[in-house]
PDB file of C-alpha atoms and ligand atoms in Angstrom:
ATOM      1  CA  UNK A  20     138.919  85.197 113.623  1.00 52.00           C
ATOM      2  CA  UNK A  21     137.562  87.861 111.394  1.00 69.00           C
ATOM      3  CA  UNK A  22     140.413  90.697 110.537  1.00 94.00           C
ATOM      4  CA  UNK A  23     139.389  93.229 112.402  1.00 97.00           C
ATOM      5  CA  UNK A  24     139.610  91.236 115.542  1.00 97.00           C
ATOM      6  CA  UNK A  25     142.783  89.520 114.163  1.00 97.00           C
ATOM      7  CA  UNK A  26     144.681  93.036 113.095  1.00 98.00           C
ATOM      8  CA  UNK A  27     143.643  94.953 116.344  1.00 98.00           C
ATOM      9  CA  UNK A  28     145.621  91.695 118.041  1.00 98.00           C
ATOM     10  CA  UNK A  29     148.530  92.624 115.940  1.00 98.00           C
ATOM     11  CA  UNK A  30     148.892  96.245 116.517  1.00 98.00           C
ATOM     12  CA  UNK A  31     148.361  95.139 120.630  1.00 98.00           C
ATOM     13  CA  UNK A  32     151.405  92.924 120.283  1.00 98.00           C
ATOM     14  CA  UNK A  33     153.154  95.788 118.219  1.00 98.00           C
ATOM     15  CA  UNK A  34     152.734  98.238 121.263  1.00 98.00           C
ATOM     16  CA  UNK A  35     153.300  95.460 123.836  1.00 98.00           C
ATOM     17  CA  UNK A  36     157.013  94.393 122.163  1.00 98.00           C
ATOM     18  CA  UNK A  37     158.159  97.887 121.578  1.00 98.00           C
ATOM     19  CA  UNK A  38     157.286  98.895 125.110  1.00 98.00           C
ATOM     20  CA  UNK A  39     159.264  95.602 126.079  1.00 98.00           C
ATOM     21  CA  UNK A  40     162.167  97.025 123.573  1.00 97.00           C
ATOM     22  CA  UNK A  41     161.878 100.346 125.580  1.00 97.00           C
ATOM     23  CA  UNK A  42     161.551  99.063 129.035  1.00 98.00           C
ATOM     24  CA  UNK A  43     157.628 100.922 129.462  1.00 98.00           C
ATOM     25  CA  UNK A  44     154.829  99.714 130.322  1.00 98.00           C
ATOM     26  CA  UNK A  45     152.109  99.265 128.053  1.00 97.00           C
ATOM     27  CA  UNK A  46     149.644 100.426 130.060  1.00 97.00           C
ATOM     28  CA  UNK A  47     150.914 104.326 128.984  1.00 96.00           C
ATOM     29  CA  UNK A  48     149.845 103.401 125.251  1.00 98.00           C
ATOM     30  CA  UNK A  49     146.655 104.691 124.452  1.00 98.00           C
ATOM     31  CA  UNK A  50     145.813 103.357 121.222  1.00 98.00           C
ATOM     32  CA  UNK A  51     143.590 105.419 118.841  1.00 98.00           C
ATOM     33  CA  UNK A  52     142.042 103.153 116.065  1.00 98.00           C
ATOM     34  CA  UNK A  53     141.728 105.739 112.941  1.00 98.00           C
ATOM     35  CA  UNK A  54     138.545 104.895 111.205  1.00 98.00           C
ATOM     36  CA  UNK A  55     138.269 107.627 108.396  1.00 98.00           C
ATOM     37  CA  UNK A  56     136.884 106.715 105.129  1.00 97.00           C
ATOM     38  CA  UNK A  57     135.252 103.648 106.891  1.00 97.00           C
ATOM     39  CA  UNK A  58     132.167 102.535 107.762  1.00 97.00           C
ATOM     40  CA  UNK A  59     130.770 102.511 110.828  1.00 98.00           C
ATOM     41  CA  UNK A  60     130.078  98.781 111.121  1.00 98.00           C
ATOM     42  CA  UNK A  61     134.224  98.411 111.492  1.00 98.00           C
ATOM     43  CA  UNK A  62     134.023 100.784 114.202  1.00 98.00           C
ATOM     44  CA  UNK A  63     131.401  98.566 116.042  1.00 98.00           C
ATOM     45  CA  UNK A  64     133.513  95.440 114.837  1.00 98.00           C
ATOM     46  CA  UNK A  65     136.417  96.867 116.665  1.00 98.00           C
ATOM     47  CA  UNK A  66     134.282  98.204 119.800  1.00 98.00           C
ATOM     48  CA  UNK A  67     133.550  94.466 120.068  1.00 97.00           C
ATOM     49  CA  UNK A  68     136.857  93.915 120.853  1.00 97.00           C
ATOM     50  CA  UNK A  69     137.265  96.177 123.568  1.00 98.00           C
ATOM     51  CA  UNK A  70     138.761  99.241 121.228  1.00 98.00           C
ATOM     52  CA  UNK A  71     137.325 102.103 122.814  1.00 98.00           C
ATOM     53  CA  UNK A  72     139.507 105.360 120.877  1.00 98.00           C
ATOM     54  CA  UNK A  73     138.243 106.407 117.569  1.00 98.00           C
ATOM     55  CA  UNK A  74     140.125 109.007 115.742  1.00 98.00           C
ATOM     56  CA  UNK A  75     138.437 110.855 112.201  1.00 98.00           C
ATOM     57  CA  UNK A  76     139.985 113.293 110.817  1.00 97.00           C
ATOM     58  CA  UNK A  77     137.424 114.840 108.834  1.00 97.00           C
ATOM     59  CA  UNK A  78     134.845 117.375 110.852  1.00 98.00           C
ATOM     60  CA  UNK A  79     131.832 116.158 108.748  1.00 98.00           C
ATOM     61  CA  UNK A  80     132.273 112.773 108.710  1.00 98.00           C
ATOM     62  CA  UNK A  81     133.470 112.609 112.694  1.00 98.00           C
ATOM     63  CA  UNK A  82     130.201 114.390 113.027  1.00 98.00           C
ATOM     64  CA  UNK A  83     127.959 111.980 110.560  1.00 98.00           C
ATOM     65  CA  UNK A  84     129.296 108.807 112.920  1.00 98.00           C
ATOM     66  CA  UNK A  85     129.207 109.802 116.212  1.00 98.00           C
ATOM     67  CA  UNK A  86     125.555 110.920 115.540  1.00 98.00           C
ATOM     68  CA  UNK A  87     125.073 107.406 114.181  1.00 98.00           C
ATOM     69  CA  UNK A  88     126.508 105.648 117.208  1.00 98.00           C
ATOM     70  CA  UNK A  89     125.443 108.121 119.415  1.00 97.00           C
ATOM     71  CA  UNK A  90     124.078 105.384 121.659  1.00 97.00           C
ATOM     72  CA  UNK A  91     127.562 103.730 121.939  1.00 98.00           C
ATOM     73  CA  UNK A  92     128.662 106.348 125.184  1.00 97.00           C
ATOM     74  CA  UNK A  93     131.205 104.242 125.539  1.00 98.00           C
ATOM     75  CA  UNK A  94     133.303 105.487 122.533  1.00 98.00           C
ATOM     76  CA  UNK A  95     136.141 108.064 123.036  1.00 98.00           C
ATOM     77  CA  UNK A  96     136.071 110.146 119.752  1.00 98.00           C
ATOM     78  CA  UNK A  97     139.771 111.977 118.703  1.00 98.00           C
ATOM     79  CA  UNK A  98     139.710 114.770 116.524  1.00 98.00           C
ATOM     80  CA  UNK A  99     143.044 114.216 114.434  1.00 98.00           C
ATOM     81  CA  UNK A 100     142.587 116.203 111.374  1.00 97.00           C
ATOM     82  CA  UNK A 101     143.591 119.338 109.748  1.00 96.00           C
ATOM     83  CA  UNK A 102     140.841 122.116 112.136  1.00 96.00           C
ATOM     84  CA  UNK A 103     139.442 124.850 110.718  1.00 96.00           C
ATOM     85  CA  UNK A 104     138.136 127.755 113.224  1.00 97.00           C
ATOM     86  CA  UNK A 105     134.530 127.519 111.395  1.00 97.00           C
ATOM     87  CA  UNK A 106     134.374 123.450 111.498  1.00 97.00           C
ATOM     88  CA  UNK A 107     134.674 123.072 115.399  1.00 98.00           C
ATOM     89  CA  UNK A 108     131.005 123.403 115.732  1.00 97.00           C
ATOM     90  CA  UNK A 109     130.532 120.311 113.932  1.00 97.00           C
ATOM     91  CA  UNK A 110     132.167 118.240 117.119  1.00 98.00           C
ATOM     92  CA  UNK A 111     131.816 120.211 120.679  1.00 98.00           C
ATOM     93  CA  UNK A 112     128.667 117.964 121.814  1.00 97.00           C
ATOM     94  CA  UNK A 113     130.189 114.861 121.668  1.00 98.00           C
ATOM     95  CA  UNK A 114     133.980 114.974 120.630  1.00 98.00           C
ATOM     96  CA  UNK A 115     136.636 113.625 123.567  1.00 98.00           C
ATOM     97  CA  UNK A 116     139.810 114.598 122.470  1.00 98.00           C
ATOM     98  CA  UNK A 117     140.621 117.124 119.659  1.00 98.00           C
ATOM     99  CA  UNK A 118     144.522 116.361 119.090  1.00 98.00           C
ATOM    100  CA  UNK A 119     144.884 118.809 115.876  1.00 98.00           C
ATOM    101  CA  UNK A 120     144.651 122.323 117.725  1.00 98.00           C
ATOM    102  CA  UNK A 121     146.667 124.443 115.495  1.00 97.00           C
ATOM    103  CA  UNK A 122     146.298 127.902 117.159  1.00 97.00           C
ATOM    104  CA  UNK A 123     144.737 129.914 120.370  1.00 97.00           C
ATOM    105  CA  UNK A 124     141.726 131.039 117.924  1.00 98.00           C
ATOM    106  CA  UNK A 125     140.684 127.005 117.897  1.00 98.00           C
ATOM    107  CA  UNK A 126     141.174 127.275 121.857  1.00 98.00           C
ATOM    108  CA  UNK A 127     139.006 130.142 121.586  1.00 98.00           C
ATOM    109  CA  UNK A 128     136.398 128.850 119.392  1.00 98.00           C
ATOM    110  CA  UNK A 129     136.188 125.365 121.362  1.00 98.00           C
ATOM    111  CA  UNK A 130     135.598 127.207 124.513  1.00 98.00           C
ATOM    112  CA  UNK A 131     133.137 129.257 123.365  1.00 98.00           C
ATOM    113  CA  UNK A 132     130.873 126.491 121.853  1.00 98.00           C
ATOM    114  CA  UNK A 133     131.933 124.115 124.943  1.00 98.00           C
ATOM    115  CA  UNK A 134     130.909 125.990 127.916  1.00 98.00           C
ATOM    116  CA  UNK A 135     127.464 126.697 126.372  1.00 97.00           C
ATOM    117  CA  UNK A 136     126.915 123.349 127.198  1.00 97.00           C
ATOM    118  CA  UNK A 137     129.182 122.967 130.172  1.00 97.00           C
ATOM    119  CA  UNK A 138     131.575 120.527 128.681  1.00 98.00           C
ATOM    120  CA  UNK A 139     134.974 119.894 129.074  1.00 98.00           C
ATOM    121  CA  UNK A 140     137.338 118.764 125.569  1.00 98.00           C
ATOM    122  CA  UNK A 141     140.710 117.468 126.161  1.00 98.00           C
ATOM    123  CA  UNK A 142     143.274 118.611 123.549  1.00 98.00           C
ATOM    124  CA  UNK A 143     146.641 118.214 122.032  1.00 98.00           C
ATOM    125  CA  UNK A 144     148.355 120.889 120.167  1.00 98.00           C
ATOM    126  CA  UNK A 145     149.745 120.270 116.949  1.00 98.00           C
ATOM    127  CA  UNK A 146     153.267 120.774 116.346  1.00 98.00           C
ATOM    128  CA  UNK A 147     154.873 120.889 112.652  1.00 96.00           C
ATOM    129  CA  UNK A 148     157.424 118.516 113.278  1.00 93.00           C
ATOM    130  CA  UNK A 149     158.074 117.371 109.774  1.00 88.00           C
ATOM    131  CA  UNK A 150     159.340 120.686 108.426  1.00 82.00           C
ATOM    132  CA  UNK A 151     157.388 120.691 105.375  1.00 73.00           C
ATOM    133  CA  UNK A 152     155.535 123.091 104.182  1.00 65.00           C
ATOM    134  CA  UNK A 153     152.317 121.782 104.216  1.00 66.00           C
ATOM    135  CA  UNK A 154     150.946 124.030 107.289  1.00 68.00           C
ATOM    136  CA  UNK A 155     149.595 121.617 109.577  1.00 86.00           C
ATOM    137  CA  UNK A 156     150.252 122.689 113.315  1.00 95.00           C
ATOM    138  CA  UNK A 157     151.744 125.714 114.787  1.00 96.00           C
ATOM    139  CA  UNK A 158     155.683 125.918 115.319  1.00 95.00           C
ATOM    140  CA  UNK A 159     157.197 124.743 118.299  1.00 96.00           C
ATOM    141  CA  UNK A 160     158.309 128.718 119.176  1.00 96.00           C
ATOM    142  CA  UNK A 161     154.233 129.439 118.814  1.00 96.00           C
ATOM    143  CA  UNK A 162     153.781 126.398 121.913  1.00 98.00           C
ATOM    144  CA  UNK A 163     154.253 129.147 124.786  1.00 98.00           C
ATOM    145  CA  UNK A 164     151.996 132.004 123.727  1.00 98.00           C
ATOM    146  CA  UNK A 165     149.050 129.296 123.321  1.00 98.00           C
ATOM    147  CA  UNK A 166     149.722 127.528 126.706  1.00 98.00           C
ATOM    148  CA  UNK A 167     149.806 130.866 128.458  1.00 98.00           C
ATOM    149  CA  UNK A 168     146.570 131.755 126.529  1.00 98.00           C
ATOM    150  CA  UNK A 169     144.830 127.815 127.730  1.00 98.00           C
ATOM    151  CA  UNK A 170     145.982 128.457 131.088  1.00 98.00           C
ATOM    152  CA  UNK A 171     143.129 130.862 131.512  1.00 96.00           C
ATOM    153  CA  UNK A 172     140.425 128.602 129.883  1.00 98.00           C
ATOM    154  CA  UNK A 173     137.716 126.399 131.488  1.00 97.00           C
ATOM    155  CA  UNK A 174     136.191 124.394 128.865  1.00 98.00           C
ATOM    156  CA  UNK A 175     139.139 123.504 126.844  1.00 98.00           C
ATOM    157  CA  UNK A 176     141.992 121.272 128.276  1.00 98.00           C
ATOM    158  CA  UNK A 177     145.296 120.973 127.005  1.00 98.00           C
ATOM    159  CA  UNK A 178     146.924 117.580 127.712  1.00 98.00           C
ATOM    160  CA  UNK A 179     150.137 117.808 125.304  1.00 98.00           C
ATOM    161  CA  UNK A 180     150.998 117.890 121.826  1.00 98.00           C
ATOM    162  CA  UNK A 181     150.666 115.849 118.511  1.00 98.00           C
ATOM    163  CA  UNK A 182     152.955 115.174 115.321  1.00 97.00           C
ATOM    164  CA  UNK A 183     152.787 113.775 112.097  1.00 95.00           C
ATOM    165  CA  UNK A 184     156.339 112.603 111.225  1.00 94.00           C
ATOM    166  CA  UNK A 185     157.190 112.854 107.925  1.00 92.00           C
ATOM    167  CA  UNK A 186     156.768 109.731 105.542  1.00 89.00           C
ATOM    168  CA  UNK A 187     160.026 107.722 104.961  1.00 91.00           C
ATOM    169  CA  UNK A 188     160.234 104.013 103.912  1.00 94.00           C
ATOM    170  CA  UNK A 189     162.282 103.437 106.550  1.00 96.00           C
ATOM    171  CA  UNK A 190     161.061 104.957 109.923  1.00 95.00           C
ATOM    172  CA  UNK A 191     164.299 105.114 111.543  1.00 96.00           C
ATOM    173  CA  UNK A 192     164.664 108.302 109.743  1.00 96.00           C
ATOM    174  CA  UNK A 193     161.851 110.029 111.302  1.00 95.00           C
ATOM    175  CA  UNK A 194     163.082 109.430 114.688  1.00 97.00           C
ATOM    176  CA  UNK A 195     164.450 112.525 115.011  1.00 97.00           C
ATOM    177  CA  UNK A 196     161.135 114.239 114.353  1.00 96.00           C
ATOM    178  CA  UNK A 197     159.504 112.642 117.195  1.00 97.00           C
ATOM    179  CA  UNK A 198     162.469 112.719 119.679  1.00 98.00           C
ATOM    180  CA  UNK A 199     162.291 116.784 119.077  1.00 97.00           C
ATOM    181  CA  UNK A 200     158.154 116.555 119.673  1.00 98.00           C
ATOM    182  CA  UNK A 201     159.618 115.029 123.353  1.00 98.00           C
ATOM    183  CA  UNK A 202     161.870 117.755 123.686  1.00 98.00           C
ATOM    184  CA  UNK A 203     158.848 120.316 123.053  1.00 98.00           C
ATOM    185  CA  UNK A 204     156.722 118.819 125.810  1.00 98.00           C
ATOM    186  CA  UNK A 205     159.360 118.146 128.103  1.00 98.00           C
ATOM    187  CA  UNK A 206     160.439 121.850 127.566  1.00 98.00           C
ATOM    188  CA  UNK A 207     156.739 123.648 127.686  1.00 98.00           C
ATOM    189  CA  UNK A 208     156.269 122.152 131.249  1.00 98.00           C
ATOM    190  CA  UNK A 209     157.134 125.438 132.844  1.00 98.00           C
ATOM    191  CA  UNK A 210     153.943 126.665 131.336  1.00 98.00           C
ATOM    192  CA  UNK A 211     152.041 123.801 133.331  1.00 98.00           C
ATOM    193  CA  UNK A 212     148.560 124.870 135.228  1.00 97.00           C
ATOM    194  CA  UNK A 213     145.554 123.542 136.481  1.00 96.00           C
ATOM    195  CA  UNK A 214     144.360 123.633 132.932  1.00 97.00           C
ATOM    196  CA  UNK A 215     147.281 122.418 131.245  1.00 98.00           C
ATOM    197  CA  UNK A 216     149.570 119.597 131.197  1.00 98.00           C
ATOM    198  CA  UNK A 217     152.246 118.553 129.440  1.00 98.00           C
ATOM    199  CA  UNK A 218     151.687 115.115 129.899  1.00 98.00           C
ATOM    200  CA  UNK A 219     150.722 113.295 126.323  1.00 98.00           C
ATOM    201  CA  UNK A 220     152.286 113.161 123.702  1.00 98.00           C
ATOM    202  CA  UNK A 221     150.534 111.674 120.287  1.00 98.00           C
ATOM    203  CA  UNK A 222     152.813 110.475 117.668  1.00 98.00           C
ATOM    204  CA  UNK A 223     153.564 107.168 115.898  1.00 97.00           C
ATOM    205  CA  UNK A 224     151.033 105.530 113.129  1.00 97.00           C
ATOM    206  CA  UNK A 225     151.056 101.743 111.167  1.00 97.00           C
ATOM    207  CA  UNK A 226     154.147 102.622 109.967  1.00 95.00           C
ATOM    208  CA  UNK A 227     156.380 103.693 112.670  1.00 97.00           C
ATOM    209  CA  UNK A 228     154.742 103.282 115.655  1.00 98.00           C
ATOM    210  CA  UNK A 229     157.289 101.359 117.319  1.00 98.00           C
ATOM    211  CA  UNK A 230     159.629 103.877 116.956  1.00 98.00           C
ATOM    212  CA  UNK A 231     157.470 106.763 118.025  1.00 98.00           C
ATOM    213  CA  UNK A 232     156.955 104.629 120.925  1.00 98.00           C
ATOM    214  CA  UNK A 233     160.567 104.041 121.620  1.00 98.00           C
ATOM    215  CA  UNK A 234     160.937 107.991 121.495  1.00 98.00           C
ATOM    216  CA  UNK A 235     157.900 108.648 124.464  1.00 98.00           C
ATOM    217  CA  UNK A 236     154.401 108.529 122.374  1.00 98.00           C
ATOM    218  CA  UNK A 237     151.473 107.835 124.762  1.00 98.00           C
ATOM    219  CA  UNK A 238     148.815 108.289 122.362  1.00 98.00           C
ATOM    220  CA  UNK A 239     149.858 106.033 119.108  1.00 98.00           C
ATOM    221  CA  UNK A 240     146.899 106.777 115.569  1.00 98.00           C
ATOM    222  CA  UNK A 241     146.634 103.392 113.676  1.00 98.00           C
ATOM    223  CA  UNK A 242     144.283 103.115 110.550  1.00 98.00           C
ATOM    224  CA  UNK A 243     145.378 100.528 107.882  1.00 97.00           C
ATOM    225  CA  UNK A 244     146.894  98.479 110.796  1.00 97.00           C
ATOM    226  CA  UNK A 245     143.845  98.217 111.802  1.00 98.00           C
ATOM    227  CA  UNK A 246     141.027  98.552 109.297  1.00 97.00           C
ATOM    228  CA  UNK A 247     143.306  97.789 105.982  1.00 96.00           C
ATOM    229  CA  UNK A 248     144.052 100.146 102.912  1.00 94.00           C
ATOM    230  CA  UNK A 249     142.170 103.251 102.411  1.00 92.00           C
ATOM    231  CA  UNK A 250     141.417 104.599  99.149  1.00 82.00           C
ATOM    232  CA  UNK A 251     141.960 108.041  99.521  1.00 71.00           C
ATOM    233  CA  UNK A 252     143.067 109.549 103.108  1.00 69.00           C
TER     234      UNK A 252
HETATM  235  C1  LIG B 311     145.194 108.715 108.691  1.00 78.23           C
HETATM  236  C2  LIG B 311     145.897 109.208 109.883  1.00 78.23           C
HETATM  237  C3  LIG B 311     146.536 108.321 110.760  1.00 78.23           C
HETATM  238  C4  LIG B 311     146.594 106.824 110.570  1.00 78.23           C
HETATM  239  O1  LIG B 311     147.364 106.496 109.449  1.00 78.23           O
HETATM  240  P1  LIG B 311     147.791 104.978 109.147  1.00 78.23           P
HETATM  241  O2  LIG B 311     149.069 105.115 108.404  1.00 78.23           O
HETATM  242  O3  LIG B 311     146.711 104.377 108.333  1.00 78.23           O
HETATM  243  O4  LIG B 311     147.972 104.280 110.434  1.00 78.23           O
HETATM  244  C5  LIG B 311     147.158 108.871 111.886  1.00 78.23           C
HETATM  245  N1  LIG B 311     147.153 110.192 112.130  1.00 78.23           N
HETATM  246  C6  LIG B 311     146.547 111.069 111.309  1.00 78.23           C
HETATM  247  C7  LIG B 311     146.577 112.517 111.639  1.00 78.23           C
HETATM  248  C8  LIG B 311     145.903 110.611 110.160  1.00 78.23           C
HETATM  249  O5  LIG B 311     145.304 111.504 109.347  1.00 78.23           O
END
């Protein structure tokens, strides 16, 4: 078996025994195979196997590969990088999910560019769960002002919200970071609507995905798992 094929088993049996460990049931793990920095002949490798989520996290290069498999319709693009107001019109026509929404201007800007051409994006909202300073998300006391602002969109869905746990060689540690990303969603549900749900929450990558799951993740982001080491992220 080649290793895509091979590692993609792994990370399958990965979800499969922590959902065991957690009494859930698989079927409420969507896994989204992280292909930055490589080529697009891994994500065909892994399409072959049935892996359908792709998740970039560079505008550019999202844009550069979904134009080149453009007749793969079957791929579900994610969005999971740091989002810039002025790079969202690099995705709108083809981009699924954008899980990286860091503020009701990127809500503003998606729906703008979306209903032009009468699409609907699903979304996460970023939440800086880590505590460091490195800017990426909005605070969780910034969650209800944006959900009451999505409620009144039509081209821009908001599904739940999205972490990046802060690296620690042992991912126990972390596991407080992802139980308070849970806490957010299961508090923000007040501020449910047509238009929004608090129903997904994406967390857990190669290294700690078991434990992300253990704490509620629907949506787990595996790269090296899957694809092996990257040079640069
Ligand atoms: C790169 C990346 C991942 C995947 O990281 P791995 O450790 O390789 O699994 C997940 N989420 C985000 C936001 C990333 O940028």
């Amino acid at each position: 078996m080649d290793t895509i094929a091979a590692n993609l088993e792994q990370v399958n049996e990965r979800i499969q025994t922590a959902c065991d460990k957690a009494g859930r049931d698989p079927e409420e793990i969507t896994l989204v195979a992280v292909s930055k920095t490589k080529p697009t002949s891994d994500i065909l490798e892994a399409l072959d196997c049935g892996q359908l989520h792709f998740g970039e996290n560079r505008p550019k290069e999202l844009q550069q590969k979904m134009e080149e498999l453009n007749d793969h319709n079957d791929i579900i693009w994610h969005m999971i990088g740091p989002l810039q107001t002025n790079s969202i019109k690099y995705m709108t026509d083809r981009v699924n999910w954008i899980e990286s929404i860091p503020k009701q201007k990127s809500l503003r800007e998606i729906e703008k560019r979306a209903s032009r051409i009468d699409r609907v994006i699903d979304t996460l909202i970023q939440v800086n769960i880590s505590g460091e300073n490195q800017k990426q998300g909005c605070e969780a006391d910034d969650l209800a002002e944006i959900l009451e602002y999505a409620a009144g969109l039509e081209h821009v869905r908001v599904r739940g919200l999205m972490g990046i746990a802060t690296f620690a060689d042992d991912p126990e540690d972390v596991r407080p970071e992802f139980a308070n990303l849970r806490n957010q969603l299961e508090k923000h549900k007040k501020y449910e609507s047509d238009n929004v749900k608090m129903e997904h929450l994406s967390m857990g990558m190669t290294h700690d995905l078991e434990v992300a799951i253990e704490e509620g993740a629907t949506i787990v982001r595996v790269g090296s798992a899957i694809f092996g080491p990257r040079n640069y992220n």
